[in-house]
Amino acid sequence: MYIVDSRGGAIACMLLALLFLGTWPAILTLLERRGRLPQHTYLDYTITNLLAAVIIAFTFGEFGHTNDDKPNFLVQLSQNNWPSVLFAMAGGVVLSLGNLSTQYAWAFVGLSVTEVITASITVVIGTTLNYFLDDKINRAEILFPGVACFLIAVCLGSVVHASNAKDNQEKLDGLKEKDLEDGGGKGEKAKAGTASFLIELESQRAIKVFGKSTFIGLAICLFAGICFSLFSPAFNLATNDQWNTLDDGVPHLSVYTAFFYFSCSCFVIAIILNITFLYHPAFNLPKSSIKAYLNDWEGRGWAFLAGFLCGFGNGLQFMGGQAAGYAAADAVQALPLVSTFWGVLIFGEYRKSSRRTYVFLIGMLSMFIVAVGVLMASSGHRKH
């Protein structure tokens, strides 16, 4: 079994996880904006998300020799470690609920704001829980100033959303001939940031949001953030047994075994809920069916890629957390740094916005840069 046992290795895992976890939401958002039903996309995503965990378990979890203290993945499957398995599966359940919620929140409040709010709630609650579960191996004088940076970032994120929403409303209210000539002329593709672009986007996307309160999206973000704040502490309990639930002599679950069970429960919940949403969709989405899903190949490759990115991202986060402390590993929740980049580059978010919005946006991103640096600097070293 491969073990990350250095601070440098842990930080490398976190940085790579940050890239992966900040990219997959952008892919799902792209598919929703192209009109693909989120139920179809999420079912595809779920398959490769589980496959990533299986690949990690049979590679990293099987490298090297096994022994009684650190058994390999296949050995642990037959051991009496069910209390830890249940913690891992509980973490998978709340992560699945959180991920499922965010795919609807993206439509209402945008990719950037959704990630800012959910990530910040995750860090404030989850990092605090992990700090105490890990017996304070992370340096509090560095860790909690990093948490404070996330709090500032979420406040700025809310201001960015309000300012950008005001900008968009002004564009729609002031739709004039000049705006049509700039982006919405006949036979031309509307330019990002114009009122014509917003109207064109609304006509194409799967979830229609015009005329609906953004409070719906913010409420979904709050629920998702609470779910996200619990999955890492649950995984921490699964791998380190701080509550002494295992019998004497039973080794702790490895990261790879715990991640396998974690991903299995995530998969089951996602399949059940999304098949339900095929026939009983939320937010006035059209009904679908399993047959329609199987025949929908538009964007399937992208959805598969998103599942792989999320699966490997979560695995890398846990590998880094097991080595340097799960509180420090919550630095990957600075994924709005990555998702905002994709939001601007791919979706034209914040194009032609006001100077006020740009000032708040730069302030928000700056606080995330500081936060991720500070949290990683608080990394400790877990004694195996």
Short mmCIF file of C-alpha atoms in Angstrom, two decimals:
data_model
loop_
_atom_site.label_atom_id
_atom_site.label_comp_id
_atom_site.label_asym_id
_atom_site.label_seq_id
_atom_site.Cartn_x
_atom_site.Cartn_y
_atom_site.Cartn_z
CA MET A 1 0.00 0.00 0.00
CA TYR A 2 1.39 3.37 -1.01
CA ILE A 3 1.49 5.92 1.83
CA VAL A 4 2.06 9.66 1.48
CA ASP A 5 4.39 10.32 4.41
CA SER A 6 5.91 13.74 3.72
CA ARG A 7 4.59 17.26 3.99
CA GLY A 8 5.75 18.04 0.45
CA GLY A 9 3.94 15.01 -0.94
CA ALA A 10 0.79 15.97 0.93
CA ILE A 11 0.86 19.53 -0.46
CA ALA A 12 1.39 18.17 -3.99
CA CYS A 13 -1.70 15.98 -3.55
CA MET A 14 -3.70 18.98 -2.33
CA LEU A 15 -2.68 21.21 -5.25
CA LEU A 16 -3.55 18.55 -7.81
CA ALA A 17 -6.85 17.91 -6.03
CA LEU A 18 -7.57 21.65 -6.13
CA LEU A 19 -7.16 21.65 -9.91
CA PHE A 20 -9.37 18.59 -10.44
CA LEU A 21 -12.09 19.61 -7.97
CA GLY A 22 -12.28 23.10 -9.43
CA THR A 23 -12.61 21.84 -13.00
CA TRP A 24 -15.32 19.17 -12.93
CA PRO A 25 -18.13 21.59 -11.89
CA ALA A 26 -17.31 23.73 -14.91
CA ILE A 27 -17.82 20.73 -17.19
CA LEU A 28 -21.24 19.91 -15.74
CA THR A 29 -22.22 23.58 -15.97
CA LEU A 30 -21.19 23.62 -19.63
CA LEU A 31 -23.47 20.65 -20.37
CA GLU A 32 -26.43 22.21 -18.54
CA ARG A 33 -26.00 25.43 -20.50
CA ARG A 34 -26.03 23.41 -23.71
CA GLY A 35 -29.41 22.02 -22.75
CA ARG A 36 -28.52 18.52 -21.51
CA LEU A 37 -30.72 17.38 -18.65
CA PRO A 38 -28.77 17.41 -15.37
CA GLN A 39 -30.22 14.00 -14.46
CA HIS A 40 -28.58 12.46 -17.56
CA THR A 41 -25.29 14.23 -16.91
CA TYR A 42 -25.14 13.27 -13.25
CA LEU A 43 -25.84 9.60 -13.94
CA ASP A 44 -22.89 9.51 -16.36
CA TYR A 45 -20.71 11.42 -13.92
CA THR A 46 -21.58 9.02 -11.11
CA ILE A 47 -20.35 5.98 -13.03
CA THR A 48 -16.82 7.25 -13.61
CA ASN A 49 -16.67 8.82 -10.16
CA LEU A 50 -16.99 5.30 -8.70
CA LEU A 51 -14.61 3.89 -11.30
CA ALA A 52 -11.93 6.38 -10.17
CA ALA A 53 -12.19 5.03 -6.61
CA VAL A 54 -11.86 1.45 -7.86
CA ILE A 55 -8.76 2.37 -9.88
CA ILE A 56 -7.18 4.09 -6.86
CA ALA A 57 -7.96 1.11 -4.61
CA PHE A 58 -6.43 -1.47 -6.94
CA THR A 59 -3.32 0.61 -7.65
CA PHE A 60 -2.24 2.72 -4.68
CA GLY A 61 -4.12 0.44 -2.28
CA GLU A 62 -2.30 -2.67 -3.53
CA PHE A 63 1.23 -1.35 -4.04
CA GLY A 64 3.93 -3.05 -1.99
CA HIS A 65 3.72 -5.69 0.70
CA THR A 66 0.91 -6.04 3.18
CA ASN A 67 1.30 -6.53 6.93
CA ASP A 68 -0.91 -6.75 10.01
CA ASP A 69 -0.66 -3.05 10.85
CA LYS A 70 -1.10 -1.72 7.31
CA PRO A 71 -3.02 -4.30 5.26
CA ASN A 72 -3.64 -3.75 1.58
CA PHE A 73 -7.04 -2.99 0.11
CA LEU A 74 -8.19 -6.54 -0.66
CA VAL A 75 -7.13 -7.79 2.78
CA GLN A 76 -9.18 -5.12 4.53
CA LEU A 77 -12.35 -6.04 2.65
CA SER A 78 -12.63 -9.22 4.76
CA GLN A 79 -11.78 -7.68 8.14
CA ASN A 80 -14.25 -6.76 10.89
CA ASN A 81 -14.02 -3.01 10.41
CA TRP A 82 -17.68 -2.19 9.88
CA PRO A 83 -17.88 0.76 12.32
CA SER A 84 -15.25 2.57 10.23
CA VAL A 85 -16.90 1.43 7.00
CA LEU A 86 -20.17 3.01 8.12
CA PHE A 87 -18.43 6.33 8.82
CA ALA A 88 -16.92 6.22 5.33
CA MET A 89 -20.29 5.43 3.77
CA ALA A 90 -21.99 8.23 5.74
CA GLY A 91 -19.42 10.62 4.28
CA GLY A 92 -20.27 9.38 0.80
CA VAL A 93 -23.98 9.95 1.39
CA VAL A 94 -23.60 13.61 2.41
CA LEU A 95 -21.13 14.28 -0.42
CA SER A 96 -23.57 12.82 -2.94
CA LEU A 97 -26.40 15.00 -1.60
CA GLY A 98 -24.14 18.06 -1.75
CA ASN A 99 -22.97 17.39 -5.30
CA LEU A 100 -26.51 16.72 -6.46
CA SER A 101 -27.69 20.01 -4.96
CA THR A 102 -24.96 22.11 -6.51
CA GLN A 103 -25.81 21.05 -10.06
CA TYR A 104 -29.09 22.96 -9.62
CA ALA A 105 -27.56 25.85 -7.67
CA TRP A 106 -25.13 26.56 -10.55
CA ALA A 107 -28.08 27.45 -12.77
CA PHE A 108 -29.61 29.91 -10.29
CA VAL A 109 -26.59 31.82 -8.95
CA GLY A 110 -23.74 30.86 -11.29
CA LEU A 111 -20.73 28.61 -10.99
CA SER A 112 -18.45 31.06 -9.17
CA VAL A 113 -20.86 32.10 -6.41
CA THR A 114 -22.04 28.53 -5.81
CA GLU A 115 -18.48 27.34 -5.28
CA VAL A 116 -17.61 30.31 -3.06
CA ILE A 117 -20.54 29.81 -0.70
CA THR A 118 -20.35 26.01 -0.44
CA ALA A 119 -16.56 25.97 -0.12
CA SER A 120 -16.54 28.59 2.60
CA ILE A 121 -19.20 26.83 4.67
CA THR A 122 -17.23 23.61 4.25
CA VAL A 123 -14.03 25.19 5.51
CA VAL A 124 -15.57 27.01 8.47
CA ILE A 125 -17.41 23.95 9.81
CA GLY A 126 -15.41 21.05 8.38
CA THR A 127 -11.96 22.44 9.14
CA THR A 128 -12.88 23.15 12.75
CA LEU A 129 -14.21 19.62 13.21
CA ASN A 130 -11.14 18.08 11.55
CA TYR A 131 -8.76 20.16 13.66
CA PHE A 132 -10.10 18.65 16.86
CA LEU A 133 -10.53 15.16 15.41
CA ASP A 134 -6.87 15.18 14.33
CA ASP A 135 -5.76 16.00 17.88
CA LYS A 136 -4.65 19.48 16.80
CA ILE A 137 -1.74 18.34 14.62
CA ASN A 138 -2.26 21.45 12.48
CA ARG A 139 -0.93 24.73 13.84
CA ALA A 140 -3.93 26.68 15.09
CA GLU A 141 -2.16 30.05 14.92
CA ILE A 142 -1.85 29.54 11.16
CA LEU A 143 -4.91 27.38 10.44
CA PHE A 144 -7.65 29.60 11.83
CA PRO A 145 -6.45 32.84 10.19
CA GLY A 146 -6.81 30.83 6.97
CA VAL A 147 -10.37 29.98 7.97
CA ALA A 148 -10.97 33.68 8.59
CA CYS A 149 -9.81 34.40 5.04
CA PHE A 150 -12.48 32.00 3.78
CA LEU A 151 -15.09 33.84 5.83
CA ILE A 152 -14.05 37.12 4.25
CA ALA A 153 -14.13 35.43 0.84
CA VAL A 154 -17.70 34.24 1.29
CA CYS A 155 -18.79 37.74 2.25
CA LEU A 156 -17.11 39.13 -0.84
CA GLY A 157 -18.65 36.33 -2.89
CA SER A 158 -22.12 37.37 -1.80
CA VAL A 159 -21.36 40.98 -2.75
CA VAL A 160 -19.99 39.86 -6.13
CA HIS A 161 -23.19 37.93 -6.81
CA ALA A 162 -25.42 40.85 -5.84
CA SER A 163 -23.39 43.29 -7.91
CA ASN A 164 -23.28 41.01 -10.97
CA ALA A 165 -27.02 40.29 -10.71
CA LYS A 166 -27.65 44.05 -10.69
CA ASP A 167 -25.41 44.44 -13.76
CA ASN A 168 -27.31 41.71 -15.62
CA GLN A 169 -30.68 43.22 -14.77
CA GLU A 170 -29.53 46.59 -16.07
CA LYS A 171 -28.43 44.94 -19.33
CA LEU A 172 -31.82 43.26 -19.74
CA ASP A 173 -33.76 46.41 -18.85
CA GLY A 174 -31.70 48.45 -21.26
CA LEU A 175 -31.82 46.11 -24.24
CA LYS A 176 -31.56 48.54 -27.13
CA GLU A 177 -30.63 48.59 -30.77
CA LYS A 178 -26.97 49.16 -30.01
CA ASP A 179 -26.82 46.05 -27.80
CA LEU A 180 -28.47 44.00 -30.53
CA GLU A 181 -25.91 45.20 -33.04
CA ASP A 182 -23.04 44.37 -30.66
CA GLY A 183 -24.05 40.84 -29.88
CA GLY A 184 -27.40 39.76 -31.12
CA GLY A 185 -27.54 40.55 -34.79
CA LYS A 186 -29.21 38.19 -37.16
CA GLY A 187 -27.04 35.22 -37.97
CA GLU A 188 -24.43 36.23 -35.41
CA LYS A 189 -23.61 34.60 -32.12
CA ALA A 190 -24.32 36.87 -29.18
CA LYS A 191 -21.23 38.17 -27.43
CA ALA A 192 -20.61 37.18 -23.82
CA GLY A 193 -21.74 39.81 -21.37
CA THR A 194 -24.47 41.34 -23.54
CA ALA A 195 -28.18 41.25 -22.83
CA SER A 196 -28.65 39.20 -26.01
CA PHE A 197 -26.18 36.66 -24.68
CA LEU A 198 -28.19 36.28 -21.44
CA ILE A 199 -31.42 35.79 -23.39
CA GLU A 200 -29.79 33.29 -25.76
CA LEU A 201 -28.36 31.38 -22.80
CA GLU A 202 -31.77 31.18 -21.16
CA SER A 203 -33.31 29.73 -24.32
CA GLN A 204 -30.65 27.01 -24.60
CA ARG A 205 -30.10 25.90 -21.04
CA ALA A 206 -31.87 22.97 -19.40
CA ILE A 207 -32.88 24.79 -16.19
CA LYS A 208 -34.84 27.97 -16.86
CA VAL A 209 -34.05 30.62 -14.26
CA PHE A 210 -35.55 33.89 -15.55
CA GLY A 211 -38.25 35.11 -13.23
CA LYS A 212 -37.19 32.81 -10.39
CA SER A 213 -35.81 34.08 -7.09
CA THR A 214 -32.08 33.73 -6.56
CA PHE A 215 -32.93 32.92 -2.94
CA ILE A 216 -33.74 29.42 -4.21
CA GLY A 217 -30.18 29.07 -5.45
CA LEU A 218 -28.72 30.53 -2.25
CA ALA A 219 -30.81 28.16 -0.12
CA ILE A 220 -29.56 25.21 -2.18
CA CYS A 221 -25.99 26.47 -1.72
CA LEU A 222 -26.49 26.58 2.05
CA PHE A 223 -27.77 23.00 2.14
CA ALA A 224 -24.95 21.80 -0.10
CA GLY A 225 -22.36 23.60 2.02
CA ILE A 226 -23.56 21.88 5.19
CA CYS A 227 -23.39 18.51 3.43
CA PHE A 228 -19.87 19.23 2.17
CA SER A 229 -18.73 20.29 5.65
CA LEU A 230 -19.54 16.84 7.05
CA PHE A 231 -18.05 14.43 4.51
CA SER A 232 -14.38 15.07 5.36
CA PRO A 233 -14.81 14.70 9.17
CA ALA A 234 -16.75 11.47 8.55
CA PHE A 235 -13.89 10.19 6.38
CA ASN A 236 -11.42 11.27 9.06
CA LEU A 237 -13.28 9.14 11.62
CA ALA A 238 -13.29 6.23 9.18
CA THR A 239 -9.52 6.22 8.71
CA ASN A 240 -8.33 7.16 12.20
CA ASP A 241 -11.03 5.77 14.55
CA GLN A 242 -10.80 8.64 17.03
CA TRP A 243 -13.90 7.33 18.82
CA ASN A 244 -12.38 3.85 19.32
CA THR A 245 -15.19 1.95 17.64
CA LEU A 246 -12.97 -0.84 16.25
CA ASP A 247 -12.20 -3.98 18.22
CA ASP A 248 -8.70 -4.38 19.63
CA GLY A 249 -6.24 -5.60 17.04
CA VAL A 250 -8.31 -4.48 14.04
CA PRO A 251 -6.23 -2.05 11.93
CA HIS A 252 -7.63 1.29 10.88
CA LEU A 253 -9.09 1.55 7.40
CA SER A 254 -6.56 2.73 4.85
CA VAL A 255 -7.40 5.82 2.83
CA TYR A 256 -7.99 3.62 -0.20
CA THR A 257 -10.36 1.16 1.46
CA ALA A 258 -12.30 3.98 3.10
CA PHE A 259 -12.49 5.84 -0.20
CA PHE A 260 -13.85 2.73 -1.92
CA TYR A 261 -16.72 2.38 0.56
CA PHE A 262 -17.20 6.16 0.55
CA SER A 263 -17.59 6.17 -3.24
CA CYS A 264 -19.91 3.13 -3.25
CA SER A 265 -22.42 4.86 -0.97
CA CYS A 266 -22.07 8.06 -3.00
CA PHE A 267 -22.84 6.05 -6.14
CA VAL A 268 -25.93 4.31 -4.69
CA ILE A 269 -27.50 7.55 -3.41
CA ALA A 270 -26.81 9.34 -6.70
CA ILE A 271 -28.33 6.55 -8.79
CA ILE A 272 -31.48 6.34 -6.64
CA LEU A 273 -32.09 10.10 -6.57
CA ASN A 274 -31.32 10.77 -10.23
CA ILE A 275 -33.48 7.91 -11.51
CA THR A 276 -36.25 9.35 -9.33
CA PHE A 277 -35.65 12.79 -10.85
CA LEU A 278 -35.91 11.31 -14.35
CA TYR A 279 -39.59 10.60 -13.75
CA HIS A 280 -40.29 13.30 -11.12
CA PRO A 281 -38.01 16.23 -12.10
CA ALA A 282 -37.47 19.34 -10.00
CA PHE A 283 -37.74 23.00 -11.12
CA ASN A 284 -40.13 22.24 -13.99
CA LEU A 285 -37.55 20.27 -15.96
CA PRO A 286 -39.00 17.95 -18.60
CA LYS A 287 -39.63 14.35 -17.64
CA SER A 288 -37.29 11.72 -18.97
CA SER A 289 -36.79 7.96 -18.70
CA ILE A 290 -34.04 5.39 -18.44
CA LYS A 291 -34.45 4.65 -22.15
CA ALA A 292 -34.08 8.35 -23.02
CA TYR A 293 -31.01 8.56 -20.80
CA LEU A 294 -29.36 5.57 -22.45
CA ASN A 295 -29.97 7.07 -25.89
CA ASP A 296 -28.64 10.52 -24.93
CA TRP A 297 -24.99 10.52 -26.06
CA GLU A 298 -24.72 14.28 -26.43
CA GLY A 299 -22.01 15.38 -24.01
CA ARG A 300 -21.63 11.95 -22.41
CA GLY A 301 -17.85 11.95 -22.82
CA TRP A 302 -17.60 15.27 -20.97
CA ALA A 303 -19.77 13.94 -18.14
CA PHE A 304 -17.54 10.88 -17.87
CA LEU A 305 -14.49 13.15 -17.69
CA ALA A 306 -16.10 15.19 -14.90
CA GLY A 307 -16.69 12.02 -12.88
CA PHE A 308 -13.05 10.97 -13.23
CA LEU A 309 -11.81 14.43 -12.22
CA CYS A 310 -14.03 14.54 -9.14
CA GLY A 311 -13.15 10.97 -8.13
CA PHE A 312 -9.40 11.43 -8.45
CA GLY A 313 -9.65 14.87 -6.85
CA ASN A 314 -11.39 13.51 -3.77
CA GLY A 315 -8.91 10.64 -3.55
CA LEU A 316 -5.95 13.02 -3.68
CA GLN A 317 -7.53 15.26 -1.05
CA PHE A 318 -7.88 12.31 1.33
CA MET A 319 -4.34 11.09 0.63
CA GLY A 320 -2.99 14.53 1.50
CA GLY A 321 -5.26 14.83 4.53
CA GLN A 322 -4.17 11.52 5.98
CA ALA A 323 -0.54 12.66 5.82
CA ALA A 324 -0.78 16.32 6.84
CA GLY A 325 -4.12 16.59 8.63
CA TYR A 326 -7.59 16.81 7.15
CA ALA A 327 -7.97 20.39 8.36
CA ALA A 328 -5.05 21.47 6.15
CA ALA A 329 -6.42 19.38 3.27
CA ASP A 330 -9.53 21.56 3.32
CA ALA A 331 -7.35 24.03 1.41
CA VAL A 332 -8.68 22.29 -1.70
CA GLN A 333 -11.98 24.01 -0.96
CA ALA A 334 -10.39 27.08 -2.52
CA LEU A 335 -11.63 25.54 -5.75
CA PRO A 336 -13.46 28.80 -6.64
CA LEU A 337 -10.01 29.95 -7.76
CA VAL A 338 -10.20 27.34 -10.52
CA SER A 339 -13.95 27.38 -11.17
CA THR A 340 -14.02 31.18 -11.50
CA PHE A 341 -11.24 30.95 -14.08
CA TRP A 342 -13.32 28.46 -16.09
CA GLY A 343 -16.46 30.54 -15.52
CA VAL A 344 -14.82 33.59 -17.06
CA LEU A 345 -12.99 31.72 -19.82
CA ILE A 346 -15.76 29.36 -20.97
CA PHE A 347 -19.07 30.87 -19.87
CA GLY A 348 -18.39 34.59 -20.15
CA GLU A 349 -19.27 35.22 -16.51
CA TYR A 350 -18.61 38.83 -15.47
CA ARG A 351 -18.06 39.96 -19.07
CA LYS A 352 -19.09 43.59 -19.54
CA SER A 353 -19.81 43.90 -15.83
CA SER A 354 -19.35 47.10 -13.86
CA ARG A 355 -16.07 48.25 -12.34
CA ARG A 356 -17.65 47.71 -8.93
CA THR A 357 -18.17 44.01 -9.70
CA TYR A 358 -14.58 43.61 -10.90
CA VAL A 359 -13.21 45.18 -7.71
CA PHE A 360 -15.20 42.80 -5.53
CA LEU A 361 -14.27 39.84 -7.74
CA ILE A 362 -10.54 40.58 -7.49
CA GLY A 363 -10.89 40.98 -3.72
CA MET A 364 -12.67 37.62 -3.43
CA LEU A 365 -10.05 35.77 -5.48
CA SER A 366 -7.23 37.43 -3.55
CA MET A 367 -8.66 36.21 -0.26
CA PHE A 368 -8.86 32.68 -1.64
CA ILE A 369 -5.22 32.80 -2.72
CA VAL A 370 -4.22 33.90 0.78
CA ALA A 371 -6.48 31.27 2.36
CA VAL A 372 -5.10 28.33 0.40
CA GLY A 373 -1.52 29.37 1.15
CA VAL A 374 -2.20 29.79 4.86
CA LEU A 375 -4.09 26.50 5.21
CA MET A 376 -1.35 24.56 3.46
CA ALA A 377 1.26 26.27 5.65
CA SER A 378 -0.57 24.89 8.70
CA SER A 379 0.10 21.31 7.56
CA GLY A 380 1.29 19.00 10.29
CA HIS A 381 2.56 15.43 10.17
CA ARG A 382 0.48 12.48 11.26
CA LYS A 383 2.35 9.79 13.11
CA HIS A 384 1.59 6.44 11.51
#
